[in-house]
XYZ file of C-alpha atoms in Angstrom:
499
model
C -12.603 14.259 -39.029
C -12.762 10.682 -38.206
C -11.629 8.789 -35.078
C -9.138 6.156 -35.776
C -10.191 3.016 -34.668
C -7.147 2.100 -32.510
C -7.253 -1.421 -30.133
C -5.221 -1.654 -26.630
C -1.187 -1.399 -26.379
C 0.505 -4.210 -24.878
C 4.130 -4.848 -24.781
C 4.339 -3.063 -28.508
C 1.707 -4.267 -29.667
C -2.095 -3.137 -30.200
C -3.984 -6.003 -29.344
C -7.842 -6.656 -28.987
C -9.192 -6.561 -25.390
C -9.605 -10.083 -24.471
C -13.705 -9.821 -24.787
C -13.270 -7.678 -27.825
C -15.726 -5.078 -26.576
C -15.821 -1.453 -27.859
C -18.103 1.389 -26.589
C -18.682 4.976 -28.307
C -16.462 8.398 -28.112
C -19.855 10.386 -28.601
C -18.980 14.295 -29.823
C -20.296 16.566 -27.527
C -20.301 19.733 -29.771
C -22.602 17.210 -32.004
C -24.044 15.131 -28.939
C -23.481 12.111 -32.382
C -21.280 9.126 -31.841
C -18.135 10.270 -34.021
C -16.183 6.365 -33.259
C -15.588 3.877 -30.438
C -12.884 2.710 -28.244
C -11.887 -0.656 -27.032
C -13.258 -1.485 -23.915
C -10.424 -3.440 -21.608
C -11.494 -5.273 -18.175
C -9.574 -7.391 -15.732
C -8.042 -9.435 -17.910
C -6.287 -6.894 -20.077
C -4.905 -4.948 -17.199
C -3.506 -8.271 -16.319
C -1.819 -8.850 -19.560
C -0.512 -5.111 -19.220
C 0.905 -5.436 -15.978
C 2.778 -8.521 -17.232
C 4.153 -6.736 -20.428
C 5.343 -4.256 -18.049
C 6.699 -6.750 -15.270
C 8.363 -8.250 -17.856
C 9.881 -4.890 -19.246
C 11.008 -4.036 -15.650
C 12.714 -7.371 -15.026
C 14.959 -7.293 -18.412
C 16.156 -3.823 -16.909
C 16.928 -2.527 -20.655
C 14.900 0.548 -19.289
C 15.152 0.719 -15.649
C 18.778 0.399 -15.515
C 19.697 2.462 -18.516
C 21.141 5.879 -18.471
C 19.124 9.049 -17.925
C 19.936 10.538 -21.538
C 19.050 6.957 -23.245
C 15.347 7.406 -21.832
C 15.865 11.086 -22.678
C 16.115 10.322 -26.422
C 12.771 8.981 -26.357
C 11.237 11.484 -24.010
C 12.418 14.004 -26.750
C 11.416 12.302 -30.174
C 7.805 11.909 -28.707
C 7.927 15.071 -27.967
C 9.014 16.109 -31.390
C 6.692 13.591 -32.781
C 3.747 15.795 -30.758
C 4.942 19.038 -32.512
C 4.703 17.618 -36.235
C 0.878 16.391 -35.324
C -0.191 19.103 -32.913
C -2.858 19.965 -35.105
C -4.290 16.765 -36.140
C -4.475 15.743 -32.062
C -5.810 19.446 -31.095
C -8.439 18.444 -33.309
C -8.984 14.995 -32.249
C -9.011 16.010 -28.423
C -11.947 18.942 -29.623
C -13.846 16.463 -30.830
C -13.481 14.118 -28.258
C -13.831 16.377 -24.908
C -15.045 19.849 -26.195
C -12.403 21.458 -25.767
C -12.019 25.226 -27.995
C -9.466 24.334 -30.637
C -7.752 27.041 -29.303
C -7.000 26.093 -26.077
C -6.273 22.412 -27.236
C -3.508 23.367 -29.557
C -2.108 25.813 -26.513
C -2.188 22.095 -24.915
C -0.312 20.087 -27.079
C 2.677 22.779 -27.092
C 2.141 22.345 -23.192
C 2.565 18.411 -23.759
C 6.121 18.112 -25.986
C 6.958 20.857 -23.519
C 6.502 18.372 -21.042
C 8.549 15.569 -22.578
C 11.345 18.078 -23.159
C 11.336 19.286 -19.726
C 11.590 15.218 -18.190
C 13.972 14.524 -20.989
C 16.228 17.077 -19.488
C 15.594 16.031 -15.920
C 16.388 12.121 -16.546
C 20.389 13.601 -18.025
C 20.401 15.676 -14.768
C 20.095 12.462 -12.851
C 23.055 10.852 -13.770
C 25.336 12.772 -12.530
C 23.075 12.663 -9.123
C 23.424 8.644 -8.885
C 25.358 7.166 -6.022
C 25.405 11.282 -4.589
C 27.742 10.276 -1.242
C 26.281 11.249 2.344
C 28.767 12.000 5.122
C 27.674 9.900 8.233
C 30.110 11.340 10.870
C 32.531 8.184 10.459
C 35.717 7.197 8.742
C 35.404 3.579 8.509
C 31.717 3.938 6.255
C 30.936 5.324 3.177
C 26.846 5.694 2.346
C 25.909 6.622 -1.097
C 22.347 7.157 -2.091
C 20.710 5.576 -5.224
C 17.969 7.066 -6.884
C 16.160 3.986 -8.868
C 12.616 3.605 -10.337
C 9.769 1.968 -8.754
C 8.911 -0.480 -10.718
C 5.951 -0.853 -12.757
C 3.373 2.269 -12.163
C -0.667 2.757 -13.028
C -1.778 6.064 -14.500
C -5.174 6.885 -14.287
C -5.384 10.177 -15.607
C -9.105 12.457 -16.047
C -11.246 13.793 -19.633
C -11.004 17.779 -18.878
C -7.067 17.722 -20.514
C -6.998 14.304 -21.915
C -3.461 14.444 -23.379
C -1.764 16.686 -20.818
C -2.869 15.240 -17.862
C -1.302 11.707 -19.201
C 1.848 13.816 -19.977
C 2.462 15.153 -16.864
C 2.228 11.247 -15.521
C 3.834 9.280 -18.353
C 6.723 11.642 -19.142
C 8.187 11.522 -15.126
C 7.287 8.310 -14.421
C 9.617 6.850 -17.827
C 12.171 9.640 -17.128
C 12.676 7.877 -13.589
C 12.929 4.269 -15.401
C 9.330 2.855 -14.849
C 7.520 0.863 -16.857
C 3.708 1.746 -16.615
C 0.329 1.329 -17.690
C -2.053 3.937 -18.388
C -5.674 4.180 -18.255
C -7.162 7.491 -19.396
C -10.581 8.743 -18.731
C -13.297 6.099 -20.348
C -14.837 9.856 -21.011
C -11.926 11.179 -23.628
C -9.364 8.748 -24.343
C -8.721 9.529 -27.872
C -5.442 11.343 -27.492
C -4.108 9.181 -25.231
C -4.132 6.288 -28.039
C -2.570 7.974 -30.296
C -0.177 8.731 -27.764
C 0.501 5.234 -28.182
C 0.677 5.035 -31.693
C 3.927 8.238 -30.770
C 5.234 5.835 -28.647
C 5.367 2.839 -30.757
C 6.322 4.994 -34.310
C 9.789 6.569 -32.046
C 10.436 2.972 -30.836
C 10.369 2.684 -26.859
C 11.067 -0.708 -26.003
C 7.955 -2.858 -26.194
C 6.155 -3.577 -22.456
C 8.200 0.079 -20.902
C 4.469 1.973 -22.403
C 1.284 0.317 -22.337
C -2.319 1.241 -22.527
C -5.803 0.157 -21.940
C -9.333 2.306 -22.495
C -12.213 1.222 -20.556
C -14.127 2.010 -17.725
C -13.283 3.000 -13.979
C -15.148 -0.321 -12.730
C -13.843 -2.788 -15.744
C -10.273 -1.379 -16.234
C -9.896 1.389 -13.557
C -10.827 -0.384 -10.329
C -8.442 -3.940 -10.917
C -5.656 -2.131 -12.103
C -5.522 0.151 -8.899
C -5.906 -3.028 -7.066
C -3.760 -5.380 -9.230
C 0.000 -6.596 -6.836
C 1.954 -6.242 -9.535
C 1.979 -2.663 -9.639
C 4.163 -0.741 -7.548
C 3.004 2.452 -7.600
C -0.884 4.203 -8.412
C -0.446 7.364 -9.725
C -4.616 9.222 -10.326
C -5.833 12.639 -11.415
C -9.741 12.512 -10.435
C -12.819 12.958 -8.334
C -12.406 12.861 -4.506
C -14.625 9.692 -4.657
C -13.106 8.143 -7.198
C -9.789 8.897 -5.299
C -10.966 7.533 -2.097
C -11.800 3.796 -3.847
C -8.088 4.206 -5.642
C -6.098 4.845 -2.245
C -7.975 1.647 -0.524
C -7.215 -0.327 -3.123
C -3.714 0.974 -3.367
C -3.106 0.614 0.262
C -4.593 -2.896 0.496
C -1.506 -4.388 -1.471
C 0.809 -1.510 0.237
C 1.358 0.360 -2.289
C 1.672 4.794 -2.410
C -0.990 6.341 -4.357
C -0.147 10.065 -5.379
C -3.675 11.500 -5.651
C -4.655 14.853 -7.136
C -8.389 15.409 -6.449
C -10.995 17.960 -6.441
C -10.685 21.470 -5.387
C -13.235 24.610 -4.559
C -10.363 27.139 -5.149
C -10.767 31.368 -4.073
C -10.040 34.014 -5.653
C -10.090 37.182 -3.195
C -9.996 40.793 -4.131
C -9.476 43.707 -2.552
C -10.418 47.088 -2.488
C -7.114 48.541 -3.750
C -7.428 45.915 -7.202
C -7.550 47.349 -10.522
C -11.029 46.685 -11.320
C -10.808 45.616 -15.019
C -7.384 43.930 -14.616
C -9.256 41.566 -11.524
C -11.991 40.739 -14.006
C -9.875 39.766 -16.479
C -8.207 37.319 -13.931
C -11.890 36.422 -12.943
C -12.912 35.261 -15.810
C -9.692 33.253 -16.928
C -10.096 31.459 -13.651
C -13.326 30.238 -13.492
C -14.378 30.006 -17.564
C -11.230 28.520 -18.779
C -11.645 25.012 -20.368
C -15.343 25.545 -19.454
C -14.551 25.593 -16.250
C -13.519 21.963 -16.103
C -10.504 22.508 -14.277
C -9.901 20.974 -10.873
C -8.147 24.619 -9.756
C -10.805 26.425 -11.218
C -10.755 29.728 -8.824
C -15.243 29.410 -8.818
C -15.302 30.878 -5.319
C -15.106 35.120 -5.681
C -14.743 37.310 -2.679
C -14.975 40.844 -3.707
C -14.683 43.777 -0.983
C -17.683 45.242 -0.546
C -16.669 48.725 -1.402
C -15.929 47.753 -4.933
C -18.313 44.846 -5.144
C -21.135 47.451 -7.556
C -18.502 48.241 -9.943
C -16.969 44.783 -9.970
C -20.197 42.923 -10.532
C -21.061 45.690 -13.442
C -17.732 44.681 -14.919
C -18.140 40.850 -14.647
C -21.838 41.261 -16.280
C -20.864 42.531 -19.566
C -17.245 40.764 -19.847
C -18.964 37.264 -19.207
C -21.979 37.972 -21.399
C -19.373 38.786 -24.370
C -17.819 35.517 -24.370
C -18.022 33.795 -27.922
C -19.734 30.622 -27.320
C -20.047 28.121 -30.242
C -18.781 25.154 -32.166
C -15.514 24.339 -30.422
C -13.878 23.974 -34.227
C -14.389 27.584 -34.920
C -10.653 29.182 -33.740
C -12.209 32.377 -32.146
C -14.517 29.944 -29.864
C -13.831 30.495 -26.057
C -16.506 28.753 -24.842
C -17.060 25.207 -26.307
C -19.550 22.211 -24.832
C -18.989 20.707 -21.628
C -17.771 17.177 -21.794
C -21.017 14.991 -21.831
C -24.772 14.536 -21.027
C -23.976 14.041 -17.784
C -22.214 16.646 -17.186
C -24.506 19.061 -18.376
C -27.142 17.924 -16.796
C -25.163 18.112 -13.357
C -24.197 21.683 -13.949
C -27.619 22.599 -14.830
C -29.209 20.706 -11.773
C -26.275 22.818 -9.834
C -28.144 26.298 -10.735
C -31.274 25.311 -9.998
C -30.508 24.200 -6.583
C -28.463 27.675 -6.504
C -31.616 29.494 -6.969
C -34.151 27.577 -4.842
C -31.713 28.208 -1.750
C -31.753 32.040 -2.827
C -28.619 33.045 -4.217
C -28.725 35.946 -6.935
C -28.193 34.864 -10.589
C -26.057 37.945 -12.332
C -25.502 36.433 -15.677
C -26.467 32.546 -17.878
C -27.625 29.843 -16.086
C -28.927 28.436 -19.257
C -28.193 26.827 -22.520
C -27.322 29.507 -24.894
C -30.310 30.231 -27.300
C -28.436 30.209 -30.574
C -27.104 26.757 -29.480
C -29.948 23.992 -29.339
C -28.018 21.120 -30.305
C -24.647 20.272 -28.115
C -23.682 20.572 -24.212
C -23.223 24.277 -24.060
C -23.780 26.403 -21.013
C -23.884 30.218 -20.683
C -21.271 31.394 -18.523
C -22.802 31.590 -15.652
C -22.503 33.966 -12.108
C -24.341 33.709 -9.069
C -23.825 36.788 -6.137
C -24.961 36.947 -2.522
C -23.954 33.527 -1.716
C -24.185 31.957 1.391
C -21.461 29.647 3.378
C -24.319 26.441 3.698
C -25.017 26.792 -0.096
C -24.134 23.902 -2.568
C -22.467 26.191 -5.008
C -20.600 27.706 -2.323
C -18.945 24.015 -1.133
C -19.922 21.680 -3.986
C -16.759 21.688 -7.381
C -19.147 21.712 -10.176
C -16.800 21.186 -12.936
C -18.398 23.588 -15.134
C -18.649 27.590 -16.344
C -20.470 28.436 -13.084
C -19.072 31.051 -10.349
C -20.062 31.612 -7.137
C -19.292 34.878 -5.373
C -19.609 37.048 -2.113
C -18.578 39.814 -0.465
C -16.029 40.694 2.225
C -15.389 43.553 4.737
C -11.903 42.633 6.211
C -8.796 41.003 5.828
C -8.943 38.356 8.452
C -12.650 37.744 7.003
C -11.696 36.392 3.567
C -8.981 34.829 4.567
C -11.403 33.015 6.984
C -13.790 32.022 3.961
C -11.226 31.206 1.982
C -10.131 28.487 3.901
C -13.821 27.411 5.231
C -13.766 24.536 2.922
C -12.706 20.389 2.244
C -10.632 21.199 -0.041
C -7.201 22.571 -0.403
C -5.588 22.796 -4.263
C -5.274 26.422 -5.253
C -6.347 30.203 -4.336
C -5.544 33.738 -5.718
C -5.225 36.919 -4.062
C -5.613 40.315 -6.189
C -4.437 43.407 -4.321
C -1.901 46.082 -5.312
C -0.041 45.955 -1.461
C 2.704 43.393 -1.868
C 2.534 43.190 2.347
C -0.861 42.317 2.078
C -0.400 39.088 -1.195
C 2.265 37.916 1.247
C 0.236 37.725 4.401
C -2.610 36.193 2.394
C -0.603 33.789 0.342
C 0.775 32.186 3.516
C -2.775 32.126 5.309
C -3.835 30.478 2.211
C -4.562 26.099 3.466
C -3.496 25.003 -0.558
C -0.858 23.976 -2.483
C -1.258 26.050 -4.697
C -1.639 30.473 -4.443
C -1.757 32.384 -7.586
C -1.063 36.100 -6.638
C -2.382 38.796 -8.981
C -3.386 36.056 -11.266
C -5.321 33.032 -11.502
C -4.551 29.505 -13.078
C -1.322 29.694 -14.825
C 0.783 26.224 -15.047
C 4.430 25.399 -15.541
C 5.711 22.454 -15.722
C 8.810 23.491 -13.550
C 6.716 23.767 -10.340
C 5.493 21.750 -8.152
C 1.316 21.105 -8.332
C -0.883 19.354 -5.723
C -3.233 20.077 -2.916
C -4.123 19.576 0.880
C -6.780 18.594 2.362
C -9.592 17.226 0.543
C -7.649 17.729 -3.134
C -5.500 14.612 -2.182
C -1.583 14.379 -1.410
C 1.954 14.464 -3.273
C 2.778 16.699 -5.965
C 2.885 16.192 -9.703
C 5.326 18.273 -12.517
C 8.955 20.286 -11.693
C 11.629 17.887 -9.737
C 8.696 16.672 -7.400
C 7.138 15.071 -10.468
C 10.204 13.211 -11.007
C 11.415 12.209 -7.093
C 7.685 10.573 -7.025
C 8.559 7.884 -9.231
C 11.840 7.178 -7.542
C 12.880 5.436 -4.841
C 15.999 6.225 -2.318
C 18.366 3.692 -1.625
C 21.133 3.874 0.667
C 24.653 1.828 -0.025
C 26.893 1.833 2.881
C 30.630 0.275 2.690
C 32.588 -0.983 5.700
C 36.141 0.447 4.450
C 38.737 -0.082 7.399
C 41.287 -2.666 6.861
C 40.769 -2.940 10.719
C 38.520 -6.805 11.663
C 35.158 -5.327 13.118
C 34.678 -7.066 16.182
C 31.489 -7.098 18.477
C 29.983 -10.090 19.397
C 32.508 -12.198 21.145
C 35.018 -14.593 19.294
C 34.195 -18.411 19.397
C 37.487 -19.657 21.915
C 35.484 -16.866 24.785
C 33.796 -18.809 27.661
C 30.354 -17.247 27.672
């Protein structure tokens, strides 16, 4: 299946970047360039930023109703059910991803739409909502009204999704943004725009650019046009956006890294906790930024669980990400791999016990596959133990006590997710409020809606993404009050007074 060989959108149009450079998607289930995306720098994000200043000012958009921006919210989502499985392939090829999983994704993304689509009705009838300030003579109403034009810079391990969960808020609210995917898998995200333009959302309201974090990324987090900097990312990467955010006074809403733990205890069904296991730390290759690749076993159980984890990891089906049974596909690119790998052999040099992989799979010598890989006996100073690898590696421990996990649970920078596995409800309760994250799975690990709120402490940034959260980030409060006495305020004294 071929790439389509798309150019930038601006204002409702695709348009060549400005030094008409290009640069490869490159497979990595084939490690072969499979087509190439246009390259934007400083000069396109300024001619986005325009498109959408100029969107914003006409106030078509910002100052419509909520169920005209629905209409649109809901025919791209429509339009993302009719090609769901042309883009699950398209984001395969691009990122990896098991075809699988990226099909599960797309009904994830017109889910998305539908949700904001609903949301964006709901708040007209919460415009102008009156406040009661104690006193007869004023009447305050609060006005809920978009920000203004808004960057998305969204990451390659859910290339589509992760730009839904930006884009569909941030138009429900009334913005008018610009979005620059990862430079890593940007694929879907074009033809996003190509959705965007075929429904008919007024040109300039949706606009994209592809290109890298330093050509495209950088100068549009920095650019004072933009209102708001909305990023899904690397703490690093994070860091240089909220700087550059800040420097022009601007909110960033960052979602970062994370070195998320699962705990189990003694009392856990053994096979139902490895099941868990392995969904959190293998899913999507382990690419996920909540990946749960921190496991604290109790000790008493720790033989049997280990056992368990062996032969369930070593069955996994790893192979060409096409294939539909596939639940293991490539990681993302070169470097990537070559991280991960680097990651296990520090892991063993500083003595931690591999169980299971560390390798490329030996039936696999072309593509950037990795076994599923689990390290025991790990130690709090180890890399593995603090560093997110981003990749199908798990790092695990034992415990003896309550207070004990809890203790190494938290005994890290970051702060997006943990799960707790136990069958004494007392126990999940007391753990899930110890927990320093935004997010605590309990008896499971890494399920998503789009209903409730996601974001971390810590480390793993600030402000939350998806449910009502996702929505009230893109808004801003304004407060109307009216003087409505027929009686003259008086104060400062009249003119005929001798001061």
């Amino acid at each position: 299946m071929s790439i389509p060989a798309r150019q930038l959108y601006i204002a409702g149009k695709w348009v060549a970047p400005v030094h008409a450079g290009r640069f490869p998607v490159m497979s990595p289930r084939s490690e072969s360039e499979v087509g190439s995306i246009p390259n934007a720098t400083a000069e396109d994000v300024d001619r986005a930023v325009a498109a959408a200043a100029a969107a914003h000012a006409d106030g078509g958009w910002g100052r419509s109703l909520g169920r005209y921006r629905a209409g649109f919210l809901r025919a791209i989502a429509k339009k993302v059910k009719d090609d769901k499985t042309q883009l699950a392939k398209l984001e395969t090829i691009d990122c990896g991803k098991p075809i699988q999983e990226a099909e599960w994704d797309m009904d994830d993304v017109a889910g998305c739409f539908e949700y904001y689509a609903e949301l964006a009705e709901k708040l007209d009838a919460r415009q102008d909502a009156p406040i009661n300030v104690g006193m007869d003579d004023f009447r305050c109403r609060v006005r809920r009204e978009p920000l203004g034009v808004v960057a998305l810079i969204t990451p390659w391990n859910y290339p589509l999704l992760m730009a839904a969960w930006k884009v569909a808020p941030a138009l429900a609210a009334g913005n008018c943004v610009v979005l620059k995917p990862s430079e890593v898998a940007s694929v879907t995200c074009l033809e996003l725009a190509a959705i965007v333009h075929d429904v008919g959302v007024p040109a300039g309201v949706f606009n994209l650019i592809t290109g890298t974090g330093q050509d495209a990324g950088a100068p549009l987090s920095a650019h004072p046009g933009i209102a708001k900097v909305a990023f899904t990312g690397s703490v690093a990467t994070g860091k240089r956006v909220a700087l550059a955010a800040a420097a022009n006074v601007k909110p960033a809403t960052l979602e970062l890294g994370g070195k998320s733990a699962l705990i189990v205890f003694e009392d856990a069904d053994i096979a139902n906790a490895v099941e868990w296991c392995m969904f959190g730390a293998f899913w999507t290759v382990g690419q996920i930024c909540t990946a749960t690749s921190r496991l604290l076993v109790h000790e008493s159980i720790a033989t049997e669980f280990y056992a368990q984890l062996k032969r369930r990891a070593e069955s996994i089906k790893i192979c060409d990400p096409l294939i539909e049974d596939c639940r293991l596909g490539p990681v993302v690119n070169k470097s990537q791999h070559d991280k991960i790998l680097q990651f296990i052999q520090v892991a063993q040099q500083q003595g931690a016990t591999l169980l299971t992989g560390g390798k490329r799979p030996a039936h696999l010598a072309q593509g950037y596959f990795v076994e599923p890989t689990v390290f025991v006996d790990m130690k709090a100073h180890m890399q593995l133990w603090t560093d997110e690898v981003f990749g199908p590696v798990l790092a695990s421990c034992t415990f003896r006590t309550e207070a004990e996990a809890i203790e190494m649970a938290n005994s890290s920078i970051y702060g997006l997710a943990a799960a707790v596995i136990s069958a004494d409800e007392q126990r999940c309760k007391r753990v899930a409020e110890a927990m320093q994250s935004g997010i605590v799975w309990v008896n499971c690990a890494q399920p998503c809606f789009v209903q409730a709120p996601w974001g971390g402490v810590k480390a793993s940034g600030h402000g939350r993404e998806l449910g009502e959260w996702g929505l009230e980030s893109f808004l801003s409060v304004k407060q109307v009050t009216t003087y409505v006495s027929k009686e003259k305020w008086g104060w400062f004294p009249s003119s005929q007074s001798k001061l």
